[in-house]
Amino acid sequence: MLNIGIMGLHHSHAPGHAATISSLSEHAKLVAVAHDDRGETEAFAQKFGIDAVDYETLLSRDDIDTVVVCRNSEHSAAACIEAAQAGKHIMCEKPLGISAAEADAVARAVREAGVVLQVAFTLRFDRLYMAAKKLLASGAIGTLVNMWSARRHRNVIKPFWGGGETLEHGVHDYDLLRWYAGSEVQSVFALANQVNNSGNSVGPVRFPNPIPEKLPYESTSIVTLRFSDGVIAGLTFGSISPENQPHWADATLELVGTEGVIRASMTSETLSLHTNDGVRYPRIADGLPPKYKGMYLEFFRAVEYGREPSGGLRDGVMATRIADAAYASIRQGMPQAVSVEGEKPVT
């Protein structure tokens, strides 16, 4: 049984984390929350029947062995490092950091402390994307050749973000495509632009070098990836979709192989397989837990057995390194190499 505290309420998914933990009472107990705003902390604590404390108290309490980091993105890495140094296991809202240097610092702290860290890469536990992964692994489309992912949101720039879509939502997709490819990204090329309040393009983004503590927000970006096994991928991100868009996020995925194509839409929750034999619509597995519940069950098992979870530390580091390389490419107008963290293969 894990006793869990929530560290920060800046991230919009903090209530979802709390509700999920509360629903898994056979595995864990939510006991405390800490946040910058005392009033918000006490209201949250009252809602979930837990203690309202400050950050120092949360990390010093012996009865708390695990924390969920939901702080501002630019403070996320520091919070993870503090939690690791306090000997706490960590569930961290993405991104792990706003730069490769921050993510690497978290990795060092976590490994030195011998704790388990998982990043909230919920797409790995979403039944639609899991079904696409199963189809790909079955050989239904032959050998994977390229991938395309599009994620477009309403104007959802949040005050807790440490960058734009290329970082904040991009890490979800970088991780997902690494999971599908089973290999590492070698190089990245990216373009981005900004749209002003009048809706007019103001041209390509030119981020300063070095990147400041809080990144400027790009409105749209296109990122291309080349994997070590030759697979290529394209991703497009945007936060300027109309407010009347029927779903808060329009997300689509395409996996292209030598013998067919898998298409998935998060918006319509549909999956299709296109081959020379025609088109079919594979059933998306029923009976799977909701993605947050599945993610936490994986985390609890990893803590119990002392192993790295799916969507764990290394995955968080690599997703952040890809985002970092994308911003460097946008800045410099050239492809950027992505260094691989450690030797362990992607699983």
mmCIF file of C-alpha atoms in Angstrom:
data_model
loop_
_atom_site.group_PDB
_atom_site.id
_atom_site.type_symbol
_atom_site.label_atom_id
_atom_site.label_comp_id
_atom_site.label_asym_id
_atom_site.label_seq_id
_atom_site.Cartn_x
_atom_site.Cartn_y
_atom_site.Cartn_z
ATOM 1 C CA MET A 1 0.000 0.000 0.000
ATOM 2 C CA LEU A 2 1.465 3.320 -1.099
ATOM 3 C CA ASN A 3 0.723 6.569 0.727
ATOM 4 C CA ILE A 4 0.638 9.366 -1.825
ATOM 5 C CA GLY A 5 0.869 13.152 -1.706
ATOM 6 C CA ILE A 6 0.181 15.550 -4.556
ATOM 7 C CA MET A 7 2.850 18.182 -5.132
ATOM 8 C CA GLY A 8 1.296 21.197 -6.819
ATOM 9 C CA LEU A 9 -2.116 21.886 -8.338
ATOM 10 C CA HIS A 10 -0.895 23.911 -11.316
ATOM 11 C CA HIS A 11 -1.536 21.157 -13.836
ATOM 12 C CA SER A 12 -5.133 20.772 -14.988
ATOM 13 C CA HIS A 13 -4.977 16.987 -14.562
ATOM 14 C CA ALA A 14 -4.292 17.150 -10.813
ATOM 15 C CA PRO A 15 -7.944 16.392 -9.917
ATOM 16 C CA GLY A 16 -7.883 13.407 -12.279
ATOM 17 C CA HIS A 17 -4.810 12.025 -10.540
ATOM 18 C CA ALA A 18 -6.468 12.431 -7.158
ATOM 19 C CA ALA A 19 -9.705 10.781 -8.283
ATOM 20 C CA THR A 20 -7.848 7.853 -9.841
ATOM 21 C CA ILE A 21 -5.717 7.227 -6.752
ATOM 22 C CA SER A 22 -8.830 7.417 -4.568
ATOM 23 C CA SER A 23 -10.497 4.773 -6.740
ATOM 24 C CA LEU A 24 -7.574 2.371 -6.278
ATOM 25 C CA SER A 25 -7.824 2.062 -2.506
ATOM 26 C CA GLU A 26 -6.574 -1.541 -2.545
ATOM 27 C CA HIS A 27 -3.220 -0.271 -3.849
ATOM 28 C CA ALA A 28 -2.786 3.248 -2.529
ATOM 29 C CA LYS A 29 -4.093 5.962 -0.254
ATOM 30 C CA LEU A 30 -4.109 9.684 -1.017
ATOM 31 C CA VAL A 31 -3.060 11.446 2.181
ATOM 32 C CA ALA A 32 -1.947 15.040 1.486
ATOM 33 C CA VAL A 33 -1.628 17.877 -0.999
ATOM 34 C CA ALA A 34 0.723 20.870 -1.191
ATOM 35 C CA HIS A 35 0.348 23.917 -3.428
ATOM 36 C CA ASP A 36 1.433 27.561 -3.632
ATOM 37 C CA ASP A 37 -2.037 28.943 -2.910
ATOM 38 C CA ARG A 38 -3.231 28.063 0.601
ATOM 39 C CA GLY A 39 -6.908 28.568 -0.210
ATOM 40 C CA GLU A 40 -6.762 26.271 -3.249
ATOM 41 C CA THR A 41 -4.811 23.720 -1.214
ATOM 42 C CA GLU A 42 -7.398 23.626 1.557
ATOM 43 C CA ALA A 43 -10.328 23.420 -0.876
ATOM 44 C CA PHE A 44 -8.686 20.504 -2.699
ATOM 45 C CA ALA A 45 -7.844 18.785 0.572
ATOM 46 C CA GLN A 46 -11.420 19.121 1.790
ATOM 47 C CA LYS A 47 -12.806 17.719 -1.454
ATOM 48 C CA PHE A 48 -10.675 14.577 -1.211
ATOM 49 C CA GLY A 49 -10.551 14.242 2.581
ATOM 50 C CA ILE A 50 -6.772 14.676 2.850
ATOM 51 C CA ASP A 51 -4.289 16.945 4.625
ATOM 52 C CA ALA A 52 -3.375 20.410 3.314
ATOM 53 C CA VAL A 53 0.350 20.988 3.850
ATOM 54 C CA ASP A 54 3.277 22.912 2.384
ATOM 55 C CA TYR A 55 5.903 21.453 0.052
ATOM 56 C CA GLU A 56 8.545 21.024 2.757
ATOM 57 C CA THR A 57 6.139 19.162 5.033
ATOM 58 C CA LEU A 58 4.929 16.946 2.210
ATOM 59 C CA LEU A 59 8.453 15.798 1.386
ATOM 60 C CA SER A 60 9.521 15.386 5.022
ATOM 61 C CA ARG A 61 6.593 13.237 6.160
ATOM 62 C CA ASP A 62 7.622 9.639 6.820
ATOM 63 C CA ASP A 63 4.126 8.361 6.109
ATOM 64 C CA ILE A 64 4.307 9.569 2.484
ATOM 65 C CA ASP A 65 6.385 7.356 0.212
ATOM 66 C CA THR A 66 5.157 8.587 -3.191
ATOM 67 C CA VAL A 67 4.381 11.984 -4.727
ATOM 68 C CA VAL A 68 2.499 13.076 -7.829
ATOM 69 C CA VAL A 69 4.216 16.133 -9.324
ATOM 70 C CA CYS A 70 1.681 18.506 -10.897
ATOM 71 C CA ARG A 71 3.681 21.714 -10.694
ATOM 72 C CA ASN A 72 4.276 24.328 -13.405
ATOM 73 C CA SER A 73 6.307 22.818 -16.227
ATOM 74 C CA GLU A 74 9.259 25.098 -15.550
ATOM 75 C CA HIS A 75 9.306 23.893 -11.921
ATOM 76 C CA SER A 76 8.593 20.236 -12.632
ATOM 77 C CA ALA A 77 12.188 19.050 -12.881
ATOM 78 C CA ALA A 78 13.214 20.769 -9.638
ATOM 79 C CA ALA A 79 10.214 19.235 -7.866
ATOM 80 C CA CYS A 80 11.139 15.758 -9.099
ATOM 81 C CA ILE A 81 14.719 16.204 -7.946
ATOM 82 C CA GLU A 82 13.575 17.335 -4.489
ATOM 83 C CA ALA A 83 11.187 14.388 -4.251
ATOM 84 C CA ALA A 84 13.862 11.892 -5.288
ATOM 85 C CA GLN A 85 16.322 13.324 -2.769
ATOM 86 C CA ALA A 86 13.605 12.874 -0.119
ATOM 87 C CA GLY A 87 13.367 9.201 -1.087
ATOM 88 C CA LYS A 88 9.900 9.416 -2.670
ATOM 89 C CA HIS A 89 8.676 7.484 -5.693
ATOM 90 C CA ILE A 90 7.360 9.859 -8.343
ATOM 91 C CA MET A 91 4.504 10.100 -10.811
ATOM 92 C CA CYS A 92 5.320 13.200 -12.852
ATOM 93 C CA GLU A 93 2.963 15.068 -15.138
ATOM 94 C CA LYS A 94 4.568 15.658 -18.499
ATOM 95 C CA PRO A 95 6.923 17.112 -19.494
ATOM 96 C CA LEU A 96 9.713 15.849 -17.271
ATOM 97 C CA GLY A 97 11.510 19.161 -17.862
ATOM 98 C CA ILE A 98 11.563 22.009 -20.351
ATOM 99 C CA SER A 99 15.049 21.114 -21.585
ATOM 100 C CA ALA A 100 17.264 18.085 -22.065
ATOM 101 C CA ALA A 101 19.559 19.398 -19.324
ATOM 102 C CA GLU A 102 16.669 19.475 -16.844
ATOM 103 C CA ALA A 103 15.509 15.970 -17.763
ATOM 104 C CA ASP A 104 19.050 14.628 -17.434
ATOM 105 C CA ALA A 105 19.350 16.216 -13.983
ATOM 106 C CA VAL A 106 16.145 14.460 -12.916
ATOM 107 C CA ALA A 107 17.509 11.144 -14.223
ATOM 108 C CA ARG A 108 20.671 11.501 -12.158
ATOM 109 C CA ALA A 109 18.740 12.320 -8.998
ATOM 110 C CA VAL A 110 16.253 9.470 -9.444
ATOM 111 C CA ARG A 111 18.957 6.893 -10.089
ATOM 112 C CA GLU A 112 21.089 8.074 -7.189
ATOM 113 C CA ALA A 113 18.070 7.799 -4.880
ATOM 114 C CA GLY A 114 16.991 4.400 -6.212
ATOM 115 C CA VAL A 115 13.347 5.441 -6.530
ATOM 116 C CA VAL A 116 10.847 4.760 -9.310
ATOM 117 C CA LEU A 117 9.653 7.552 -11.595
ATOM 118 C CA GLN A 118 6.901 7.371 -14.180
ATOM 119 C CA VAL A 119 5.825 10.156 -16.517
ATOM 120 C CA ALA A 120 2.094 10.557 -17.173
ATOM 121 C CA PHE A 121 2.273 9.377 -20.785
ATOM 122 C CA THR A 122 -1.367 8.368 -20.801
ATOM 123 C CA LEU A 123 -1.504 7.508 -24.515
ATOM 124 C CA ARG A 124 0.389 4.282 -23.794
ATOM 125 C CA PHE A 125 -2.612 3.237 -21.698
ATOM 126 C CA ASP A 126 -5.366 4.527 -23.976
ATOM 127 C CA ARG A 127 -7.267 1.590 -25.480
ATOM 128 C CA LEU A 128 -7.300 3.155 -28.970
ATOM 129 C CA TYR A 129 -3.527 3.543 -29.132
ATOM 130 C CA MET A 130 -3.009 0.182 -27.445
ATOM 131 C CA ALA A 131 -5.147 -1.440 -30.159
ATOM 132 C CA ALA A 132 -3.069 0.253 -32.856
ATOM 133 C CA LYS A 133 0.096 -1.017 -31.159
ATOM 134 C CA LYS A 134 -1.319 -4.553 -31.073
ATOM 135 C CA LEU A 135 -2.197 -4.400 -34.780
ATOM 136 C CA LEU A 136 1.284 -3.155 -35.647
ATOM 137 C CA ALA A 137 2.947 -5.881 -33.576
ATOM 138 C CA SER A 138 0.815 -8.545 -35.290
ATOM 139 C CA GLY A 139 2.415 -7.735 -38.634
ATOM 140 C CA ALA A 140 -0.894 -6.550 -40.104
ATOM 141 C CA ILE A 141 0.843 -3.824 -42.143
ATOM 142 C CA GLY A 142 4.174 -5.568 -42.689
ATOM 143 C CA THR A 143 7.290 -3.581 -41.858
ATOM 144 C CA LEU A 144 6.732 -0.100 -40.467
ATOM 145 C CA VAL A 145 7.963 2.583 -42.879
ATOM 146 C CA ASN A 146 6.610 5.903 -41.675
ATOM 147 C CA MET A 147 4.239 7.480 -39.172
ATOM 148 C CA TRP A 148 2.160 10.650 -39.126
ATOM 149 C CA SER A 149 0.590 12.262 -36.071
ATOM 150 C CA ALA A 150 -1.539 15.405 -35.903
ATOM 151 C CA ARG A 151 -2.679 17.057 -32.688
ATOM 152 C CA ARG A 152 -4.604 20.307 -32.896
ATOM 153 C CA HIS A 153 -6.200 21.986 -29.900
ATOM 154 C CA ARG A 154 -8.433 24.897 -29.267
ATOM 155 C CA ASN A 155 -6.569 27.902 -27.933
ATOM 156 C CA VAL A 156 -5.452 26.084 -24.802
ATOM 157 C CA ILE A 157 -2.197 27.786 -23.825
ATOM 158 C CA LYS A 158 -2.131 27.319 -20.054
ATOM 159 C CA PRO A 159 -0.335 29.395 -17.414
ATOM 160 C CA PHE A 160 1.388 26.279 -16.062
ATOM 161 C CA TRP A 161 3.011 25.512 -19.430
ATOM 162 C CA GLY A 162 6.754 25.901 -19.889
ATOM 163 C CA GLY A 163 6.572 26.066 -23.683
ATOM 164 C CA GLY A 164 4.195 25.660 -26.590
ATOM 165 C CA GLU A 165 2.567 22.607 -28.167
ATOM 166 C CA THR A 166 5.919 21.348 -29.501
ATOM 167 C CA LEU A 167 6.901 20.648 -25.901
ATOM 168 C CA GLU A 168 3.759 20.435 -23.791
ATOM 169 C CA HIS A 169 1.674 18.101 -25.941
ATOM 170 C CA GLY A 170 4.486 17.100 -28.269
ATOM 171 C CA VAL A 171 6.127 14.895 -25.657
ATOM 172 C CA HIS A 172 3.005 12.696 -25.691
ATOM 173 C CA ASP A 173 3.445 12.010 -29.388
ATOM 174 C CA TYR A 174 7.234 11.659 -29.379
ATOM 175 C CA ASP A 175 6.823 9.005 -26.707
ATOM 176 C CA LEU A 176 3.989 7.287 -28.563
ATOM 177 C CA LEU A 177 5.941 7.074 -31.826
ATOM 178 C CA ARG A 178 9.050 5.766 -30.037
ATOM 179 C CA TRP A 179 6.805 3.114 -28.482
ATOM 180 C CA TYR A 180 5.491 2.105 -31.893
ATOM 181 C CA ALA A 181 8.848 2.199 -33.698
ATOM 182 C CA GLY A 182 10.733 0.283 -31.011
ATOM 183 C CA SER A 183 13.816 2.306 -31.882
ATOM 184 C CA GLU A 184 15.303 5.685 -31.057
ATOM 185 C CA VAL A 185 15.050 9.015 -32.847
ATOM 186 C CA GLN A 186 18.347 9.991 -34.433
ATOM 187 C CA SER A 187 17.534 13.418 -35.831
ATOM 188 C CA VAL A 188 14.837 16.103 -35.791
ATOM 189 C CA PHE A 189 13.903 18.915 -38.151
ATOM 190 C CA ALA A 190 11.176 21.360 -37.159
ATOM 191 C CA LEU A 191 9.440 24.552 -38.266
ATOM 192 C CA ALA A 192 7.078 26.769 -36.292
ATOM 193 C CA ASN A 193 5.179 30.017 -36.574
ATOM 194 C CA GLN A 194 3.157 32.351 -34.440
ATOM 195 C CA VAL A 195 -0.182 33.996 -35.024
ATOM 196 C CA ASN A 196 -0.908 37.408 -33.538
ATOM 197 C CA ASN A 197 -4.146 38.543 -31.904
ATOM 198 C CA SER A 198 -5.533 39.638 -35.275
ATOM 199 C CA GLY A 199 -5.131 36.114 -36.621
ATOM 200 C CA ASN A 200 -2.301 37.048 -38.954
ATOM 201 C CA SER A 201 0.835 34.970 -39.256
ATOM 202 C CA VAL A 202 3.880 36.786 -37.955
ATOM 203 C CA GLY A 203 6.261 34.397 -39.632
ATOM 204 C CA PRO A 204 8.712 31.814 -38.388
ATOM 205 C CA VAL A 205 9.577 31.621 -34.727
ATOM 206 C CA ARG A 206 13.124 32.580 -33.827
ATOM 207 C CA PHE A 207 13.701 31.488 -30.275
ATOM 208 C CA PRO A 208 16.690 33.070 -28.538
ATOM 209 C CA ASN A 209 19.783 31.032 -27.861
ATOM 210 C CA PRO A 210 20.117 29.901 -25.141
ATOM 211 C CA ILE A 211 16.443 29.165 -24.595
ATOM 212 C CA PRO A 212 15.070 31.246 -21.692
ATOM 213 C CA GLU A 213 13.604 29.700 -18.562
ATOM 214 C CA LYS A 214 10.088 30.046 -20.003
ATOM 215 C CA LEU A 215 9.838 29.390 -23.736
ATOM 216 C CA PRO A 216 7.856 31.614 -26.102
ATOM 217 C CA TYR A 217 4.624 30.012 -27.300
ATOM 218 C CA GLU A 218 4.489 28.952 -30.933
ATOM 219 C CA SER A 219 1.013 28.726 -32.458
ATOM 220 C CA THR A 220 1.738 25.837 -34.812
ATOM 221 C CA SER A 221 4.676 23.588 -35.614
ATOM 222 C CA ILE A 222 5.685 20.706 -37.849
ATOM 223 C CA VAL A 223 8.288 18.255 -36.568
ATOM 224 C CA THR A 224 9.940 15.490 -38.588
ATOM 225 C CA LEU A 225 11.792 12.571 -37.009
ATOM 226 C CA ARG A 226 14.242 10.032 -38.387
ATOM 227 C CA PHE A 227 14.615 6.841 -36.360
ATOM 228 C CA SER A 228 17.718 4.684 -36.078
ATOM 229 C CA ASP A 229 16.126 1.861 -38.103
ATOM 230 C CA GLY A 230 15.203 4.146 -41.005
ATOM 231 C CA VAL A 231 11.569 4.795 -40.064
ATOM 232 C CA ILE A 232 10.540 8.414 -40.606
ATOM 233 C CA ALA A 233 7.720 10.347 -38.949
ATOM 234 C CA GLY A 234 5.949 13.671 -39.276
ATOM 235 C CA LEU A 235 4.044 15.443 -36.515
ATOM 236 C CA THR A 236 1.997 18.602 -36.596
ATOM 237 C CA PHE A 237 0.860 20.569 -33.561
ATOM 238 C CA GLY A 238 -1.374 23.579 -33.175
ATOM 239 C CA SER A 239 -3.279 25.572 -30.595
ATOM 240 C CA ILE A 240 -5.347 27.822 -32.879
ATOM 241 C CA SER A 241 -8.284 25.556 -33.749
ATOM 242 C CA PRO A 242 -11.724 27.208 -33.526
ATOM 243 C CA GLU A 243 -13.509 27.295 -30.192
ATOM 244 C CA ASN A 244 -16.474 25.415 -31.712
ATOM 245 C CA GLN A 245 -14.293 22.438 -32.628
ATOM 246 C CA PRO A 246 -16.409 19.481 -31.435
ATOM 247 C CA HIS A 247 -13.621 17.949 -29.381
ATOM 248 C CA TRP A 248 -11.071 19.837 -27.296
ATOM 249 C CA ALA A 249 -8.333 18.080 -29.270
ATOM 250 C CA ASP A 250 -8.381 16.823 -32.842
ATOM 251 C CA ALA A 251 -5.834 14.010 -32.756
ATOM 252 C CA THR A 252 -5.161 11.546 -35.573
ATOM 253 C CA LEU A 253 -2.500 8.929 -36.177
ATOM 254 C CA GLU A 254 -1.356 7.034 -39.272
ATOM 255 C CA LEU A 255 1.079 4.114 -39.320
ATOM 256 C CA VAL A 256 2.279 3.170 -42.819
ATOM 257 C CA GLY A 257 3.849 -0.212 -43.509
ATOM 258 C CA THR A 258 4.981 -2.210 -46.503
ATOM 259 C CA GLU A 259 1.655 -4.061 -46.606
ATOM 260 C CA GLY A 260 -0.911 -1.624 -45.293
ATOM 261 C CA VAL A 261 -1.901 1.383 -43.199
ATOM 262 C CA ILE A 262 -3.361 1.754 -39.707
ATOM 263 C CA ARG A 263 -5.404 4.897 -39.060
ATOM 264 C CA ALA A 264 -6.612 6.000 -35.627
ATOM 265 C CA SER A 265 -8.659 8.998 -34.551
ATOM 266 C CA MET A 266 -8.873 10.010 -30.912
ATOM 267 C CA THR A 267 -11.607 12.487 -31.830
ATOM 268 C CA SER A 268 -13.989 9.817 -33.158
ATOM 269 C CA GLU A 269 -12.394 6.885 -31.277
ATOM 270 C CA THR A 270 -12.112 4.865 -34.470
ATOM 271 C CA LEU A 271 -9.449 2.497 -35.744
ATOM 272 C CA SER A 272 -9.147 1.254 -39.331
ATOM 273 C CA LEU A 273 -6.825 -1.133 -41.156
ATOM 274 C CA HIS A 274 -6.246 -0.618 -44.893
ATOM 275 C CA THR A 275 -4.596 -3.426 -46.910
ATOM 276 C CA ASN A 276 -4.821 -4.943 -50.404
ATOM 277 C CA ASP A 277 -7.644 -7.085 -49.043
ATOM 278 C CA GLY A 278 -9.752 -4.001 -48.323
ATOM 279 C CA VAL A 279 -10.622 -1.968 -45.252
ATOM 280 C CA ARG A 280 -11.664 -3.350 -41.909
ATOM 281 C CA TYR A 281 -12.398 -1.781 -38.563
ATOM 282 C CA PRO A 282 -10.774 -3.812 -35.780
ATOM 283 C CA ARG A 283 -12.580 -3.862 -32.472
ATOM 284 C CA ILE A 284 -11.070 -1.650 -29.844
ATOM 285 C CA ALA A 285 -10.660 -3.893 -26.823
ATOM 286 C CA ASP A 286 -13.334 -3.673 -24.158
ATOM 287 C CA GLY A 287 -12.625 -4.489 -20.539
ATOM 288 C CA LEU A 288 -9.438 -2.448 -20.335
ATOM 289 C CA PRO A 289 -9.227 0.019 -17.436
ATOM 290 C CA PRO A 290 -9.478 3.749 -18.186
ATOM 291 C CA LYS A 291 -6.109 5.138 -19.228
ATOM 292 C CA TYR A 292 -5.328 6.858 -15.908
ATOM 293 C CA LYS A 293 -6.217 3.742 -13.959
ATOM 294 C CA GLY A 294 -4.108 1.579 -16.280
ATOM 295 C CA MET A 295 -1.195 3.976 -15.942
ATOM 296 C CA TYR A 296 -1.352 3.904 -12.144
ATOM 297 C CA LEU A 297 -1.614 0.113 -12.015
ATOM 298 C CA GLU A 298 1.578 -0.039 -14.095
ATOM 299 C CA PHE A 299 3.223 2.435 -11.725
ATOM 300 C CA PHE A 300 2.207 0.470 -8.635
ATOM 301 C CA ARG A 301 3.591 -2.761 -10.137
ATOM 302 C CA ALA A 302 6.856 -1.023 -11.004
ATOM 303 C CA VAL A 303 7.255 0.217 -7.436
ATOM 304 C CA GLU A 304 6.382 -3.201 -6.024
ATOM 305 C CA TYR A 305 8.938 -5.021 -8.184
ATOM 306 C CA GLY A 306 11.547 -2.268 -8.345
ATOM 307 C CA ARG A 307 11.559 -1.987 -12.129
ATOM 308 C CA GLU A 308 11.228 0.842 -14.623
ATOM 309 C CA PRO A 309 7.627 1.241 -15.772
ATOM 310 C CA SER A 310 6.336 1.697 -19.300
ATOM 311 C CA GLY A 311 6.540 5.436 -19.778
ATOM 312 C CA GLY A 312 9.239 5.628 -17.138
ATOM 313 C CA LEU A 313 12.295 7.747 -16.488
ATOM 314 C CA ARG A 314 14.169 6.936 -19.677
ATOM 315 C CA ASP A 315 11.079 7.507 -21.799
ATOM 316 C CA GLY A 316 10.574 10.894 -20.156
ATOM 317 C CA VAL A 317 14.190 11.857 -20.776
ATOM 318 C CA MET A 318 14.048 10.849 -24.441
ATOM 319 C CA ALA A 319 10.771 12.685 -25.119
ATOM 320 C CA THR A 320 12.244 15.840 -23.589
ATOM 321 C CA ARG A 321 15.447 15.450 -25.607
ATOM 322 C CA ILE A 322 13.388 15.232 -28.798
ATOM 323 C CA ALA A 323 11.450 18.381 -27.862
ATOM 324 C CA ASP A 324 14.728 20.125 -27.026
ATOM 325 C CA ALA A 325 16.147 19.175 -30.427
ATOM 326 C CA ALA A 326 12.951 20.387 -32.140
ATOM 327 C CA TYR A 327 13.296 23.829 -30.556
ATOM 328 C CA ALA A 328 16.992 23.929 -31.494
ATOM 329 C CA SER A 329 16.016 23.091 -35.082
ATOM 330 C CA ILE A 330 13.367 25.839 -35.111
ATOM 331 C CA ARG A 331 15.974 28.249 -33.774
ATOM 332 C CA GLN A 332 18.722 27.330 -36.190
ATOM 333 C CA GLY A 333 16.755 26.249 -39.269
ATOM 334 C CA MET A 334 18.704 22.972 -39.498
ATOM 335 C CA PRO A 335 18.225 19.304 -38.527
ATOM 336 C CA GLN A 336 19.446 18.413 -35.050
ATOM 337 C CA ALA A 337 20.865 15.146 -33.748
ATOM 338 C CA VAL A 338 19.241 13.525 -30.709
ATOM 339 C CA SER A 339 21.561 11.849 -28.243
ATOM 340 C CA VAL A 340 20.342 8.548 -26.799
ATOM 341 C CA GLU A 341 20.035 8.203 -23.043
ATOM 342 C CA GLY A 342 21.816 5.016 -21.952
ATOM 343 C CA GLU A 343 21.962 1.722 -23.819
ATOM 344 C CA LYS A 344 18.665 0.122 -22.838
ATOM 345 C CA PRO A 345 16.443 -0.581 -25.886
ATOM 346 C CA VAL A 346 12.920 0.819 -26.140
ATOM 347 C CA THR A 347 10.266 -1.703 -25.077
#
